[in-house]
Coordinates of C-alpha atoms and ligand atoms in Angstrom, one line a residue:
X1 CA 1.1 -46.1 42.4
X2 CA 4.0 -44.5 44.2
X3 CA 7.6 -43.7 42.9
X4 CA 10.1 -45.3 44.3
X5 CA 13.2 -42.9 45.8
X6 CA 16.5 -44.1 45.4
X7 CA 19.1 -42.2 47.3
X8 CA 22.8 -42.0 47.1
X9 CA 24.7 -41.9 50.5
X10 CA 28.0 -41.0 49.0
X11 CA 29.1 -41.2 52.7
X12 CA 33.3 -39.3 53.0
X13 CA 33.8 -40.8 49.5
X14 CA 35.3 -39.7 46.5
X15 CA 37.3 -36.1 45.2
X16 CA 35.8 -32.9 43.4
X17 CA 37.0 -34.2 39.9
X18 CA 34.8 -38.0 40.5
X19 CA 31.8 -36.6 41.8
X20 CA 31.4 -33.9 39.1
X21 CA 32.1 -37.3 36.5
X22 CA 29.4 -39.4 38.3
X23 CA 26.4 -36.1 38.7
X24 CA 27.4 -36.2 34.9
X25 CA 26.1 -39.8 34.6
X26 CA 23.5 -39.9 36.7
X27 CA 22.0 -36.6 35.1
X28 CA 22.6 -37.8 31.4
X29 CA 20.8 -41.1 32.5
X30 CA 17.6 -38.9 33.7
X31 CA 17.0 -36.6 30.8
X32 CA 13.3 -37.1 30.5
X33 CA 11.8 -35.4 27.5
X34 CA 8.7 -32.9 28.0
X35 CA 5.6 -34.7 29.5
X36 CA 7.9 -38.1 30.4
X37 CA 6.5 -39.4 33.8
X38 CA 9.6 -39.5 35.9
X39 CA 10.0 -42.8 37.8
X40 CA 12.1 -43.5 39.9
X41 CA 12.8 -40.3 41.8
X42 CA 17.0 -39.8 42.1
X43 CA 18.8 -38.0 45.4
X44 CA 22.6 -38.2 45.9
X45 CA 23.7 -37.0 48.9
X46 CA 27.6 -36.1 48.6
X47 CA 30.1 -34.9 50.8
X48 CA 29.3 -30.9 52.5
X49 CA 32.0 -29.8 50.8
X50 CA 30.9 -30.8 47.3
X51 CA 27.4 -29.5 47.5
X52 CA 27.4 -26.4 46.1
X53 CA 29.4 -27.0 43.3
X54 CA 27.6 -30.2 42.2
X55 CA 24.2 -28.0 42.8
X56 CA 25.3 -26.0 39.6
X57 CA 24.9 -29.0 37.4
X58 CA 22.3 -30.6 39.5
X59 CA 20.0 -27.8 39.5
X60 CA 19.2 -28.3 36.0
X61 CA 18.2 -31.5 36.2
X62 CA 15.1 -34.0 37.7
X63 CA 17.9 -35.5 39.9
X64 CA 18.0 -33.8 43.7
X65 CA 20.3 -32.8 46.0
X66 CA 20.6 -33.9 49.7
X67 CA 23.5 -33.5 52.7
X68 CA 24.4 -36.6 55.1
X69 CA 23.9 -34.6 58.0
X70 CA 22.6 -31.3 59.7
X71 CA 23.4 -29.1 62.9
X72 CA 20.6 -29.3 65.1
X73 CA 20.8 -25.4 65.9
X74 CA 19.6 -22.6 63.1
X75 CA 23.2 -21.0 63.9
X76 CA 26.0 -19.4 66.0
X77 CA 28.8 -20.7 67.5
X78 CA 28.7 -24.3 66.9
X79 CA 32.5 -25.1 65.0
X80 CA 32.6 -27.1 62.3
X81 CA 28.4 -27.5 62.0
X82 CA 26.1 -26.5 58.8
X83 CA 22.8 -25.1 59.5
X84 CA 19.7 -26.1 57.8
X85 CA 19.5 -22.9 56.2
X86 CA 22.6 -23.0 54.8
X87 CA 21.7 -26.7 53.3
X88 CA 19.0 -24.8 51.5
X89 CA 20.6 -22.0 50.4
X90 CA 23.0 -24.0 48.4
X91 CA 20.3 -26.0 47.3
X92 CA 19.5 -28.6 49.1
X93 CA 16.0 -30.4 49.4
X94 CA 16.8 -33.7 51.6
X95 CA 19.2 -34.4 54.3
X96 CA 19.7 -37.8 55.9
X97 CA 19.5 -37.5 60.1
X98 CA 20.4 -40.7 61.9
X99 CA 22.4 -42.5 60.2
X100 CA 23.8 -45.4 62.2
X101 CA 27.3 -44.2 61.8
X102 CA 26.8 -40.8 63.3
X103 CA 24.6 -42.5 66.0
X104 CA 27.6 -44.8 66.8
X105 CA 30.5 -42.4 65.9
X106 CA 29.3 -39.2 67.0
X107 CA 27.1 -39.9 69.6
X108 CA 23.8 -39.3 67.9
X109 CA 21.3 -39.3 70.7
X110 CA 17.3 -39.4 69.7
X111 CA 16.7 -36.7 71.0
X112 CA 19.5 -34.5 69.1
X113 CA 18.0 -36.4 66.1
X114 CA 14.4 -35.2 66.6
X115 CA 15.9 -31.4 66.2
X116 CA 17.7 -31.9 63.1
X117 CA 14.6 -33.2 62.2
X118 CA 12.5 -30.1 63.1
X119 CA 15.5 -27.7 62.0
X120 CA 15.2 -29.6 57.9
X121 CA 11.2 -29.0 58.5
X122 CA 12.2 -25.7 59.4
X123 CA 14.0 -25.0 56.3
X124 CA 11.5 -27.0 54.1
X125 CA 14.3 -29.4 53.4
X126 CA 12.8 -33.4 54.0
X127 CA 14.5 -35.4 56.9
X128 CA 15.5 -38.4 55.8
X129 CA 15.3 -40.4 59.3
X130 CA 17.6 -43.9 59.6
X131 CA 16.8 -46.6 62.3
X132 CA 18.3 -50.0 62.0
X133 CA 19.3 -52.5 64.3
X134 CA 22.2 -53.7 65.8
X135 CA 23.0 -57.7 64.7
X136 CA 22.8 -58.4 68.4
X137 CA 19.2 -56.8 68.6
X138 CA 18.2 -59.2 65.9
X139 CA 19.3 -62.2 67.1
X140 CA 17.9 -61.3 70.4
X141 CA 14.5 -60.5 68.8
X142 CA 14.7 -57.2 69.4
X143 CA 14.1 -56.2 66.2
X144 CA 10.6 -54.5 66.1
X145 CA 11.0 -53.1 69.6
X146 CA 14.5 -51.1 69.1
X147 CA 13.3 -49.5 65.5
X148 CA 10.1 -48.3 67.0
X149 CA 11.4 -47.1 69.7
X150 CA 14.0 -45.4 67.9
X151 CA 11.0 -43.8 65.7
X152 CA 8.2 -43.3 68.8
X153 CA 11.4 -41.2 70.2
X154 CA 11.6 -38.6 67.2
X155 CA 7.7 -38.8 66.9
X156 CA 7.3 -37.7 70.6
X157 CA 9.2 -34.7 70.1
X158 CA 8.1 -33.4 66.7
X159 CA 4.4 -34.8 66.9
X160 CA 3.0 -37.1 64.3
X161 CA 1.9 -34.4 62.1
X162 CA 5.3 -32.9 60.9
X163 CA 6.8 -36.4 61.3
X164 CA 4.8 -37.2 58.4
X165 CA 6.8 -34.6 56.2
X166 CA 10.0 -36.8 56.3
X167 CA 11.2 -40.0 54.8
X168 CA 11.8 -42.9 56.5
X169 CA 15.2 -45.6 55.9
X170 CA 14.9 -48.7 57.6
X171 CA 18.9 -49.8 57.3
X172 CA 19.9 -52.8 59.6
X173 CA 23.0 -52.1 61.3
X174 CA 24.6 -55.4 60.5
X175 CA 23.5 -54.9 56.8
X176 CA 25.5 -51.7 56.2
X177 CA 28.2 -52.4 53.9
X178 CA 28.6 -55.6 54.9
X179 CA 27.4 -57.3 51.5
X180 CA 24.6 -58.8 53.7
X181 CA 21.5 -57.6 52.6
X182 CA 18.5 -58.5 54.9
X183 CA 16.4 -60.4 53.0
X184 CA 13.1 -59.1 50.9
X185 CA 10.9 -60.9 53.6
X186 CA 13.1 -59.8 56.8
X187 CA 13.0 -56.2 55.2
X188 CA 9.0 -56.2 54.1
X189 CA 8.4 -57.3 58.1
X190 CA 9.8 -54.5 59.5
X191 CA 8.5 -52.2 57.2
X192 CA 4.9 -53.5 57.7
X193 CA 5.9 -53.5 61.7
X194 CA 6.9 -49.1 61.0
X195 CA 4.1 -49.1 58.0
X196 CA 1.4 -50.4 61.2
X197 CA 3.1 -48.1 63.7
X198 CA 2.2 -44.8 61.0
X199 CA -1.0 -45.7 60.6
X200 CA -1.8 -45.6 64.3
X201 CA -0.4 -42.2 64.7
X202 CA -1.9 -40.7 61.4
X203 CA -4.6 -40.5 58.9
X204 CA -4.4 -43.8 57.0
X205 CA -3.7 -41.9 53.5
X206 CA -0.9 -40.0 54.8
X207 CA 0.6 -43.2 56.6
X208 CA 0.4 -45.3 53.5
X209 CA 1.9 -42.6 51.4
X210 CA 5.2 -41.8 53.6
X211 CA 8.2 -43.3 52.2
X212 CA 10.2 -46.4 53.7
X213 CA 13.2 -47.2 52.5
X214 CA 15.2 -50.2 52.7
X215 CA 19.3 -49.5 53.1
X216 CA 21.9 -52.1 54.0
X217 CA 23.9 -53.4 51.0
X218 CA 21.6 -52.6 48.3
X219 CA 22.6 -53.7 45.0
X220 CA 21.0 -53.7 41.0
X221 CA 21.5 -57.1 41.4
X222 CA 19.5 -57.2 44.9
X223 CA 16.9 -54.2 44.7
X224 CA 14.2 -55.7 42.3
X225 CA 13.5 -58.4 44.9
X226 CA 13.5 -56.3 47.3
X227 CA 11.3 -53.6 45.4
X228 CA 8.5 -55.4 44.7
X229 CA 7.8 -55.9 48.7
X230 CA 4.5 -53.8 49.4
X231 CA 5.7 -51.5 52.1
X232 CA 9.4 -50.8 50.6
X233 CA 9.4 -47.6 48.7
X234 CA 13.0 -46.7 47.8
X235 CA 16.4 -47.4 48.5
X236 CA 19.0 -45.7 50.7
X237 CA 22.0 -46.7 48.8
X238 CA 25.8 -46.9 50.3
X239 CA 28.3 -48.6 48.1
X240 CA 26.2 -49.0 45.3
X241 CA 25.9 -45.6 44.8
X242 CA 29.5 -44.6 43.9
X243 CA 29.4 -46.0 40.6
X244 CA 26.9 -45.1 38.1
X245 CA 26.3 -48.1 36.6
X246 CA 25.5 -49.6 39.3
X247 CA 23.1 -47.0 41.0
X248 CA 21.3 -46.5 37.6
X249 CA 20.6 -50.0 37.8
X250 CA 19.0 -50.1 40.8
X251 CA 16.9 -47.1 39.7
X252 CA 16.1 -49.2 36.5
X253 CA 15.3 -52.2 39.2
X254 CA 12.8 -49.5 40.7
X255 CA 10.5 -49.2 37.7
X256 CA 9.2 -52.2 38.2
X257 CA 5.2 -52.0 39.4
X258 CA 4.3 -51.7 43.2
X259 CA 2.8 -54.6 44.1
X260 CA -0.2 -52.3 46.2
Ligands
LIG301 P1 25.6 -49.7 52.0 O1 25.3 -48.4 52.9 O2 24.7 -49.6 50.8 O3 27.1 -49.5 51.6 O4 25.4 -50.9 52.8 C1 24.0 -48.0 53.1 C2 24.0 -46.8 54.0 O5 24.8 -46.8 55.0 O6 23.2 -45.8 53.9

């Protein structure tokens, strides 16, 4: 059985003084004595600026650290952009590339995804790739064709093989904060469609064990339904994630069996 991920997009959210208070929850929540299996597997991914500093508590603990974003180039003069190296020299082991915010508000292209892709690999720091759909796509039926495009894209240009290192989230644009969650059986069919699409480009082990996880509006009170689909493997986690309580309990949510 797999561990579910849960990850914490903290998105440009909260001050130096709250995000040292919620690591401090999150952490004392996932104190696992000597030998404890640990299930489900924690990232947060908080502002750049807080990285560092929250890596000093962080690094003691089972919980990992992530960015929300990564320069494509391994450095120079590029203003205002983080290297992957850097990421990982502050101590960071995941990085979210994608995301439907910097795809719409920064231009994102696919191909400027596929290299932060390759520049995480580089670093040894797992790509956490987002695809989603716009509500437009959906109603149009678009739905399978625009997220595997949007993955066939990044897997053209990194090959299969190193696409396999990274993590996958599956977060429907029109589910994003919206409160809307797609539902458990809307969400299971495209991850069986990108689950399908894996296993035609790779061994079938190493397709079935890559992550997909769901994002859009995820909530404790949403995520054991959508958990105990067979192809959803974690969360991606807006909101939710910028109060304990509730992030915990979507972690809590996550222990429940895998249904495969
Ligand atoms: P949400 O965000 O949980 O607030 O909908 C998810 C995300 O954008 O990663």
């Amino acid at each position: 059985m797999k561990h579910k991920l849960i990850v914490g997009n903290w998105k440009m959210n909260g001050s130096m003084q709250s995000s040292l208070e919620l690591v401090d929850k999150i952490i004392t929540h996932n104190s696992p004595a000597p030998g404890d299996k640990i299930s489900p597997h924690y990232v947060i991914c908080p502002p750049a600026v807080y990285l560092q500093e929250l890596n000093k508590v962080i690094n003691k603990s089972v919980v990992k650290l992530g960015a929300q974003d990564v320069s494509e180039y391994a450095n120079g003069a590029y203003t205002g952009q983080v290297a992957a190296e850097m990421l990982k020299d502050i101590g960071c082991d995941y990085v979210i590339i994608g995301h439907s915010e910097r795809r719409q508000y920064c231009g994102e292209t696919d191909e400027m995804i596929a290299r932060k892709f390759l520049a995480a690999l580089a670093q040894n720091i797992t790509p956490i790739l987002c695809v989603g759909e716009s509500l437009e796509a959906r109603e149009a039926n678009q739905t399978e064709k625009i997220i595997l495009g949007q993955l066939n894209a990044v897997i053209d240009i990194v090959g299969a093989e190193k696409f396999a290192e990274g993590v996958i989230a599956y977060e429907p644009i029109w589910a994003i904060g919206t409160g809307k969650t797609a539902s458990p059986e809307q969400a299971q069919e495209v991850h069986a469609a990108i689950r399908t699409l894996l296993i035609s480009k790779l061994p079938k082990e190493i397709a079935r064990k890559m992550m997909i996880l769901y994002g859009g509006s995820v909530k404790a009170s949403n995520a054991a339904s959508l958990f105990v689909m067979p192809d959803i493997d974690g969360a991606l986690v807006g909101g939710a994630s910028l109060d304990a309580k509730d992030f915990l309990g979507i972690g809590e949510a996550a222990k429940m069996p895998h249904t495969n």
